[in-house]
XYZ file of C-alpha atoms in Angstrom:
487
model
C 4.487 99.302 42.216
C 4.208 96.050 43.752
C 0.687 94.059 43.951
C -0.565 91.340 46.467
C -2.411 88.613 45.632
C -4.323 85.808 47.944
C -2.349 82.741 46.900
C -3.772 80.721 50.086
C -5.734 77.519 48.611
C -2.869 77.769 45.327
C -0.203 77.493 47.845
C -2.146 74.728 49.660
C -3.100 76.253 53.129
C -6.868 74.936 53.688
C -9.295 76.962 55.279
C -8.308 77.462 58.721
C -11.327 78.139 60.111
C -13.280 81.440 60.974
C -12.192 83.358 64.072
C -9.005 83.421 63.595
C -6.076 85.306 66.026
C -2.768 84.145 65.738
C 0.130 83.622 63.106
C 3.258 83.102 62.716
C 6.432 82.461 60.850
C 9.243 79.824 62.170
C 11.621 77.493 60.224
C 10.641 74.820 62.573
C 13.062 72.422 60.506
C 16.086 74.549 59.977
C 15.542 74.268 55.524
C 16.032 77.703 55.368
C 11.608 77.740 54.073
C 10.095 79.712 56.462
C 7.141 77.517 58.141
C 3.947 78.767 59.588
C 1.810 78.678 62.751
C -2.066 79.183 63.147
C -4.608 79.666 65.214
C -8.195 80.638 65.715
C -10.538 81.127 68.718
C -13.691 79.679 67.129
C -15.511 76.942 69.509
C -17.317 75.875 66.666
C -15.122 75.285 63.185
C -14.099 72.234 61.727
C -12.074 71.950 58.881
C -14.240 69.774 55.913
C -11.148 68.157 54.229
C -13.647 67.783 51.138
C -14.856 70.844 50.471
C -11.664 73.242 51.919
C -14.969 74.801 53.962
C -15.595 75.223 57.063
C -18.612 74.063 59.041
C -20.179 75.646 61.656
C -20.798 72.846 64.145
C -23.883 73.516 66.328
C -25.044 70.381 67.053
C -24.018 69.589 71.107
C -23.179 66.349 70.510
C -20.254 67.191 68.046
C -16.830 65.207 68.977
C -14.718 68.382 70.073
C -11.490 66.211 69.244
C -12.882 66.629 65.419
C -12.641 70.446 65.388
C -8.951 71.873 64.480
C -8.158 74.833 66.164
C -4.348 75.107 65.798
C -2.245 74.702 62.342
C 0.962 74.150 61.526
C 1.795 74.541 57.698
C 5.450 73.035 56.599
C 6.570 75.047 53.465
C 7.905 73.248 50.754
C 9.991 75.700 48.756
C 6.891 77.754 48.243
C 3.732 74.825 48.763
C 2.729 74.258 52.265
C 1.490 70.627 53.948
C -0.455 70.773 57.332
C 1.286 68.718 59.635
C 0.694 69.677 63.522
C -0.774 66.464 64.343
C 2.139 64.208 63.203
C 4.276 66.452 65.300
C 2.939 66.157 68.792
C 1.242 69.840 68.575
C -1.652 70.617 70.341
C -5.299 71.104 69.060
C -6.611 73.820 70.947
C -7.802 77.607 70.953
C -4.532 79.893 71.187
C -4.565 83.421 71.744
C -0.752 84.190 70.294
C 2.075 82.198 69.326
C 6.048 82.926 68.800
C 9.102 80.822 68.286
C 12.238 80.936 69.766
C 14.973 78.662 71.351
C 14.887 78.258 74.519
C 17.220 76.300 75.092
C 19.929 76.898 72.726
C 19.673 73.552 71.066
C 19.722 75.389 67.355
C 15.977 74.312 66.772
C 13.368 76.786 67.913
C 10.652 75.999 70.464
C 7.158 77.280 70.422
C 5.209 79.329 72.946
C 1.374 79.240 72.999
C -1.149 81.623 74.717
C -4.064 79.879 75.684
C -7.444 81.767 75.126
C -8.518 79.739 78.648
C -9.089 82.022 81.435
C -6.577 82.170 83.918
C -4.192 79.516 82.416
C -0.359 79.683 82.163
C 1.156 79.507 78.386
C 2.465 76.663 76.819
C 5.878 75.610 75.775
C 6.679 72.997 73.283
C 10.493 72.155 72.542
C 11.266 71.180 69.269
C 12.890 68.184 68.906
C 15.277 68.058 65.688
C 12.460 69.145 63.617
C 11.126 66.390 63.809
C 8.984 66.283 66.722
C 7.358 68.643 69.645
C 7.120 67.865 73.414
C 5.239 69.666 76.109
C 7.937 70.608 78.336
C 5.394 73.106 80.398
C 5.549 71.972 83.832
C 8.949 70.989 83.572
C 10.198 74.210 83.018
C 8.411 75.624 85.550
C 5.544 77.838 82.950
C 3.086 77.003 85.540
C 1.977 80.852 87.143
C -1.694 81.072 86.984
C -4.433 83.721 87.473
C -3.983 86.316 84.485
C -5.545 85.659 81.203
C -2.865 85.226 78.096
C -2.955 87.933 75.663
C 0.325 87.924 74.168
C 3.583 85.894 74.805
C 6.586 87.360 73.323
C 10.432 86.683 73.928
C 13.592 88.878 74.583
C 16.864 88.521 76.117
C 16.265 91.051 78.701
C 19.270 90.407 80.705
C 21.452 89.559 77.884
C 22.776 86.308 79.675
C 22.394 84.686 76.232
C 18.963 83.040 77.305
C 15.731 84.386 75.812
C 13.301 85.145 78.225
C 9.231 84.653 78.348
C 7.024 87.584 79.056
C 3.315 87.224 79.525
C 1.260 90.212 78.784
C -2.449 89.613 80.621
C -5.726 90.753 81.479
C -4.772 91.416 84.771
C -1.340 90.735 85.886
C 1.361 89.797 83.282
C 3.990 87.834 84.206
C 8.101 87.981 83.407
C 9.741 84.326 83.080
C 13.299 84.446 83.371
C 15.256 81.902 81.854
C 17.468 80.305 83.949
C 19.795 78.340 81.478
C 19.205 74.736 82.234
C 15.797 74.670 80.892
C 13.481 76.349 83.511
C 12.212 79.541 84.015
C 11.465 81.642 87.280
C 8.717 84.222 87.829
C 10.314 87.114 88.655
C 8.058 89.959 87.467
C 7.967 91.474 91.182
C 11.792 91.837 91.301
C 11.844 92.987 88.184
C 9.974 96.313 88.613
C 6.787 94.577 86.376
C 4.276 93.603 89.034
C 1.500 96.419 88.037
C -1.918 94.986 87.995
C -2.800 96.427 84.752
C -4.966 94.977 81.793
C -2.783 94.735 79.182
C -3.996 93.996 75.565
C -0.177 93.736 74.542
C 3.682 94.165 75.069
C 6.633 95.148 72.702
C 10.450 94.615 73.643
C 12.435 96.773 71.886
C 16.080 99.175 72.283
C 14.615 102.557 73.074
C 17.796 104.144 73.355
C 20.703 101.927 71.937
C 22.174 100.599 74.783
C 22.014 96.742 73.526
C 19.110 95.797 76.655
C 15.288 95.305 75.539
C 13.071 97.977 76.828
C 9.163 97.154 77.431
C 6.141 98.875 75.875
C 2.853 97.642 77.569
C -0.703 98.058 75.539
C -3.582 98.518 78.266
C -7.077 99.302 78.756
C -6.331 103.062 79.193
C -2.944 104.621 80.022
C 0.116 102.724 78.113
C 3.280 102.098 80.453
C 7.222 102.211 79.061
C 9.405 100.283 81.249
C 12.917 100.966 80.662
C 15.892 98.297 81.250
C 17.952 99.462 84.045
C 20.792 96.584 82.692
C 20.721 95.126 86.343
C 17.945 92.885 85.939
C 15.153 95.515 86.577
C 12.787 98.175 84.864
C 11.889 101.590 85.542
C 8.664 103.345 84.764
C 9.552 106.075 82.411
C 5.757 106.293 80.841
C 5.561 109.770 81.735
C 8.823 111.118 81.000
C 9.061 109.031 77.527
C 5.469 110.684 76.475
C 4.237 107.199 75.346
C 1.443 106.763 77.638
C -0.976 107.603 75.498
C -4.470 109.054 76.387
C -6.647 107.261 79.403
C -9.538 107.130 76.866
C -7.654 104.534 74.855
C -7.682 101.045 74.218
C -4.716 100.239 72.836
C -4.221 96.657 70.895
C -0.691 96.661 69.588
C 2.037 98.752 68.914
C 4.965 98.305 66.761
C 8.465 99.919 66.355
C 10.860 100.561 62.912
C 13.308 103.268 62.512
C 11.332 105.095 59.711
C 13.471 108.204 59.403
C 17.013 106.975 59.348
C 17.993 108.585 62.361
C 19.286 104.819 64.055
C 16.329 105.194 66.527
C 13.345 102.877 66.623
C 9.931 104.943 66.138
C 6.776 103.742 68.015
C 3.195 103.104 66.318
C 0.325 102.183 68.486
C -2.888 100.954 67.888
C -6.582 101.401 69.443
C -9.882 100.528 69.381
C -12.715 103.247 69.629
C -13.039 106.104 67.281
C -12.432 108.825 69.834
C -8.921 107.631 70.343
C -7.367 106.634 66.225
C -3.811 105.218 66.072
C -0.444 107.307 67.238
C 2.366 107.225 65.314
C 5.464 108.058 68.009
C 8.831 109.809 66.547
C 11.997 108.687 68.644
C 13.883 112.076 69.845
C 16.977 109.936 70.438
C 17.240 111.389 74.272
C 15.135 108.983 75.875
C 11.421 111.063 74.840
C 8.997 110.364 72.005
C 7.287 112.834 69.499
C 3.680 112.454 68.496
C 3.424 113.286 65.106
C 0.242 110.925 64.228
C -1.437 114.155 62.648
C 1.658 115.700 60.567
C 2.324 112.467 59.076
C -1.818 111.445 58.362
C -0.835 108.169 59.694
C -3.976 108.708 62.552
C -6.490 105.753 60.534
C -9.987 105.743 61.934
C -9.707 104.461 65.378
C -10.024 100.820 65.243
C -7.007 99.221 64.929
C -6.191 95.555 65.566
C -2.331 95.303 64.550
C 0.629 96.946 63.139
C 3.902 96.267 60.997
C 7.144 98.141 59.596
C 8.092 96.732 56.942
C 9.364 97.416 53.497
C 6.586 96.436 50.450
C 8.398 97.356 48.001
C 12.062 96.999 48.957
C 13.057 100.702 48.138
C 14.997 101.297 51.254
C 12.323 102.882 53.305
C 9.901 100.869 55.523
C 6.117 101.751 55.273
C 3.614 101.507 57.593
C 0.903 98.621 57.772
C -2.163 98.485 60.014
C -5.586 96.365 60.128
C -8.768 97.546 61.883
C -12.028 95.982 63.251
C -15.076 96.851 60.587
C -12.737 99.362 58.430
C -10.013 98.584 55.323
C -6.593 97.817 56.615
C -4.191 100.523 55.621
C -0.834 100.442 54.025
C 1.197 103.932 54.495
C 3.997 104.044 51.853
C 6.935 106.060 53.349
C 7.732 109.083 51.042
C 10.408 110.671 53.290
C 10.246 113.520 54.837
C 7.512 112.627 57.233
C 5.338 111.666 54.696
C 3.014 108.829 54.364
C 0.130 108.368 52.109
C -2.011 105.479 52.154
C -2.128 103.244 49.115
C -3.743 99.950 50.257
C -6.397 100.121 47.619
C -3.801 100.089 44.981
C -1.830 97.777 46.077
C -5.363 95.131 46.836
C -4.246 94.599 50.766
C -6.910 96.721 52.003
C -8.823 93.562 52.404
C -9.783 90.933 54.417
C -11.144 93.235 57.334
C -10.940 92.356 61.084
C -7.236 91.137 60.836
C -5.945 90.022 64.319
C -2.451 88.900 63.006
C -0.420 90.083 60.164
C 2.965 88.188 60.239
C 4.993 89.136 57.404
C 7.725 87.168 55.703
C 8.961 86.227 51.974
C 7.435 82.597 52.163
C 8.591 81.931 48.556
C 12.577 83.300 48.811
C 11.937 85.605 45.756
C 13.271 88.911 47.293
C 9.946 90.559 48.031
C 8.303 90.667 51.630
C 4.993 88.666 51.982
C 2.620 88.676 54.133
C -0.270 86.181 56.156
C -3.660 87.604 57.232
C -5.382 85.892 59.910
C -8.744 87.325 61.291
C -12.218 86.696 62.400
C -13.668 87.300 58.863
C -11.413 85.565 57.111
C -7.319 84.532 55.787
C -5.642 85.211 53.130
C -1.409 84.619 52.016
C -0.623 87.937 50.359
C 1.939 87.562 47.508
C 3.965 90.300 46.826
C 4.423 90.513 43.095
C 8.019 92.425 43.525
C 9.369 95.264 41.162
C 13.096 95.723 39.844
C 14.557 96.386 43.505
C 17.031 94.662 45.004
C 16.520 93.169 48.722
C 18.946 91.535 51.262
C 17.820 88.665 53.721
C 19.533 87.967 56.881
C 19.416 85.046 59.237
C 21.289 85.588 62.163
C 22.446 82.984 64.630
C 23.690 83.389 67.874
C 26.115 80.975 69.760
C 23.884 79.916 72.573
C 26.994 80.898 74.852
C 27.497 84.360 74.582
C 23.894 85.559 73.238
C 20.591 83.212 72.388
C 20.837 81.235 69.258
C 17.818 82.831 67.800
C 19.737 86.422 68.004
C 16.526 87.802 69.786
C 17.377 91.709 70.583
C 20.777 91.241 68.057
C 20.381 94.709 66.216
C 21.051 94.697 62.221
C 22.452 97.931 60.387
C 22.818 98.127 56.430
C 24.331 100.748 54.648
C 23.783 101.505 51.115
C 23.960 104.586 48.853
C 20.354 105.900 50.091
C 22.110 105.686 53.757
C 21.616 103.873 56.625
C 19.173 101.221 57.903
C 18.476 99.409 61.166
C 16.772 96.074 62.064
C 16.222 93.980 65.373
C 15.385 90.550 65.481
C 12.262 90.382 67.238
C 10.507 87.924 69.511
C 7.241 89.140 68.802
C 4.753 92.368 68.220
C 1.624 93.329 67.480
C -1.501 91.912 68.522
C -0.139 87.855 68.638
C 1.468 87.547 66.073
C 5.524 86.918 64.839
C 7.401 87.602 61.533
C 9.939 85.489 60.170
C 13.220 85.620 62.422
C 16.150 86.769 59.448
C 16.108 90.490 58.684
C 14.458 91.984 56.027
C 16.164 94.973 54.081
C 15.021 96.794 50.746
C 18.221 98.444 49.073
C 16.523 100.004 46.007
C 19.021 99.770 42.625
C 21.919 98.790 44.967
C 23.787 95.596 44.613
C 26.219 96.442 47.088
C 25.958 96.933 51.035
C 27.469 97.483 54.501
C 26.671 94.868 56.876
C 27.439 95.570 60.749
C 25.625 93.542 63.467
C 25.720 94.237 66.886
C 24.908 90.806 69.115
C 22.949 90.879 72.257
C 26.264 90.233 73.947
C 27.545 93.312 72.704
C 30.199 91.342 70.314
C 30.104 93.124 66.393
C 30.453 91.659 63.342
C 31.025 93.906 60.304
C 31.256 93.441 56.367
C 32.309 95.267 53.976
C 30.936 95.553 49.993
C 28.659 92.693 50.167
C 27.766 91.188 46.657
C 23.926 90.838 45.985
C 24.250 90.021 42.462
C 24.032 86.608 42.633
C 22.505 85.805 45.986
C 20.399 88.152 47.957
C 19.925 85.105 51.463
C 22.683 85.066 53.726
C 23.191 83.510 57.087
C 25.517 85.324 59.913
C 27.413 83.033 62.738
C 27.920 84.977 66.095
C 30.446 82.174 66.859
C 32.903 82.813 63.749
C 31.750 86.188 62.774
C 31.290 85.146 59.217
C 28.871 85.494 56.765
C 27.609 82.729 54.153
C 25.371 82.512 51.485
C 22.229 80.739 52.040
C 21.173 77.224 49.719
C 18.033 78.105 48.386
């Protein structure tokens, strides 16, 4: 069974400070090395270049231009160089932070929640990889009055444009992208105005018709908000059954098809011990199933944030979730409804209080890592692998017919264990991202079905892919081809 290891300070990330909330992995420079983004919330940490320490600063008289708040790490096949301040990237206290582009210029762009009360996000557009520019006002992110707690993307409308939605403390707001490099505000129109206080959002395809549904996290009941394909929602939170419990706090939530049945399953997070996690079974008709206690998949009611993803590339994805002042857990899918816990063996059930788990394989060996950012500490989990085979994909759209980062493009494998089903995501979780390509375990197999269905509703298929020789492949929307990725 696979093992992780901390492999932070070896890899060359320096301490990033206590407090921290957001992460993030982007290949900001198109090398095919996935790059990463971090943040923490701490007023008061500087990062002592001497000592890889860092200081709490108490003194009032501290320079706050001296305290780093905001990271960006370039990876160099595998060893990562901090570089946000040659870049034009802020140094400031972010809440959440995703990539995507924008603008369809190939590169993607990066969106920042500020922890400031009351202030709009931030948008940077990447220029080339080379550079970033605060294009903010310009593109008209500018709404203020609700308090940032997650920023995630989606082609809602499936114009080919990926579009910004602001979860808040109040009101959230819905930023439509208008092609030419603004946005509007249209979370009225769209059916999202609600003044609710909402800890978190998810975009995902409840019911596989190709259009981005929306999960809101709130202070007490949850809301589902399906796509109506006309450029509105519709509150189905009582009809779906995922409005949880009016007791609950809910921090995150998080969807993977665990099952095999082609529909994406629902886990939610929450703060308080009355209220534990809720693991959600898709029905396929539009309703969920809670099955939190069949599966023992409950934890101990102090979550922070949840993942799907595959550990240990078998074909199944398991279950991973932090908490507050408890372990984090990591539920290895059995089948058949069956999940048992296993964090302990596998040495991720630490460091505790983990705001952002972004997962991606940082080092291109075939195995699925993972970076742990959190108010008592980080850590770069290395996956030590087994003898299973995996399958990357990085998917690019045409910026014509759907968004060059493929945002909402849904990814099916099949293999001799069956059938399994990605989307390309924008976002999850508490505020965090994992890398853009597509992930897929395949056991033994060294031979797969690819089919890909684009935002735009065009499909790609391939037939008896090779893995034996390379297991990173890139998909063009534009040509429909597939190529094998330079390592």
């Amino acid at each position: 069974m696979p093992k992780f290891t901390n492999v932070q300070t070896e890899t060359g990330i320096q301490s990033v400070g206590r407090m921290g909330q957001s992460a993030t992995w982007g290949d900001y420079n198109l090398d095919g090395w996935p790059d990463i983004f971090l943040s923490n919330s701490d007023r008061n940490t500087r990062r002592n270049r001497g000592s890889q320490r860092s200081l709490r600063l108490k003194s009032p008289h501290i320079n706050r231009d001296q305290v780093q708040r905001s990271f960006l790490f370039l990876n160099e096949e595998g060893q990562f160089k901090e570089v946000s301040r040659y870049l034009g990237l802020p140094n400031s206290r972010y809440m959440t932070a995703t990539w995507a582009d924008y603008d369809n210029d190939g590169f993607p762009d990066l969106a920042l929640g500020t922890i400031r009360a009351g202030k709009p996000p931030k948008l940077y557009k990447n220029i080339d990889g080379v550079y970033f520019i605060d294009v903010s006002e310009d593109a008209g992110i500018t709404k203020e009055g609700s308090t940032v707690s997650h920023g995630i993307w989606a082609d809602y409308d499936n114009d080919g444009n990926v579009d910004l939605f602001q979860a808040g403390m109040g009101v959230s707001f819905l930023y439509k992208n208008k092609g030419d490099g603004t946005f509007e505000e249209i979370s009225e129109r769209a059916g999202l105005g609600e003044r609710l206080g909402t800890n978190s959002a998810l975009w995902f395809d409840l019911n596989n018709d190709g259009y981005q549904d929306l999960l809101l996290l709130n202070n007490g009941m949850n809301k589902m908000y399906l796509n109506k394909r006309d450029g509105s929602f519709f509150d189905i939170t009582e009809s779906s059954g995922l409005g949880g419990r009016q007791i609950w706090d809910s921090t995150s939530a998080c969807s993977g098809d665990y099952n095999g049945d082609g529909y994406f399953d629902v886990y939610v997070t929450n703060i308080g011990r009355a209220s534990g996690n809720a693991l959600y079974r898709n029905n396929g008709d539009g309703t969920f199933t809670n099955i939190t206690w069949d599966t023992n998949t409950d934890d101990v009611g102090d979550g922070r944030t949840c993942a799907w993803i595959d550990f240990d590339a078998d074909g199944k994805i398991d279950l991973f979730s932090t908490n507050h002042v408890h372990p984090n857990r990591l539920y290895r899918n059995m089948g058949n409804d069956v999940f048992v816990d296993i964090s302990p063996l596998v040495g991720i059930d630490y460091p505790m209080d983990i705001f952002a788990a972004s997962w991606g394989d940082y080092n291109r060996d075939g195995f699925i890592d993972v970076f742990l950012n959190g108010h008592l500490g980080t850590a770069l989990m290395k996956n030590s692998g087994n003898t299973n085979n995996s399958v990357t994909l990085n998917l690019i759209g045409s910026g014509l017919l759907s968004n060059s980062s493929a945002i909402g493009a849904r990814v099916e494998i099949t293999n001799t264990e069956g059938v399994q089903v990605r989307e390309v995501s924008g976002g999850r979780g508490c505020c965090e991202q994992d890398m853009l390509p597509v992930y897929f375990g395949v056991g033994q197999d060294d031979t797969i079905d690819v089919n890909v269905k684009w935002p735009s509703g065009r499909t790609c298929s391939f037939k008896d892919l090779s893995l034996e020789k390379v297991n990173h492949f890139t998909i063009h929307e534009i040509k429909c081809d597939i190529i094998p990725s330079k390592k």
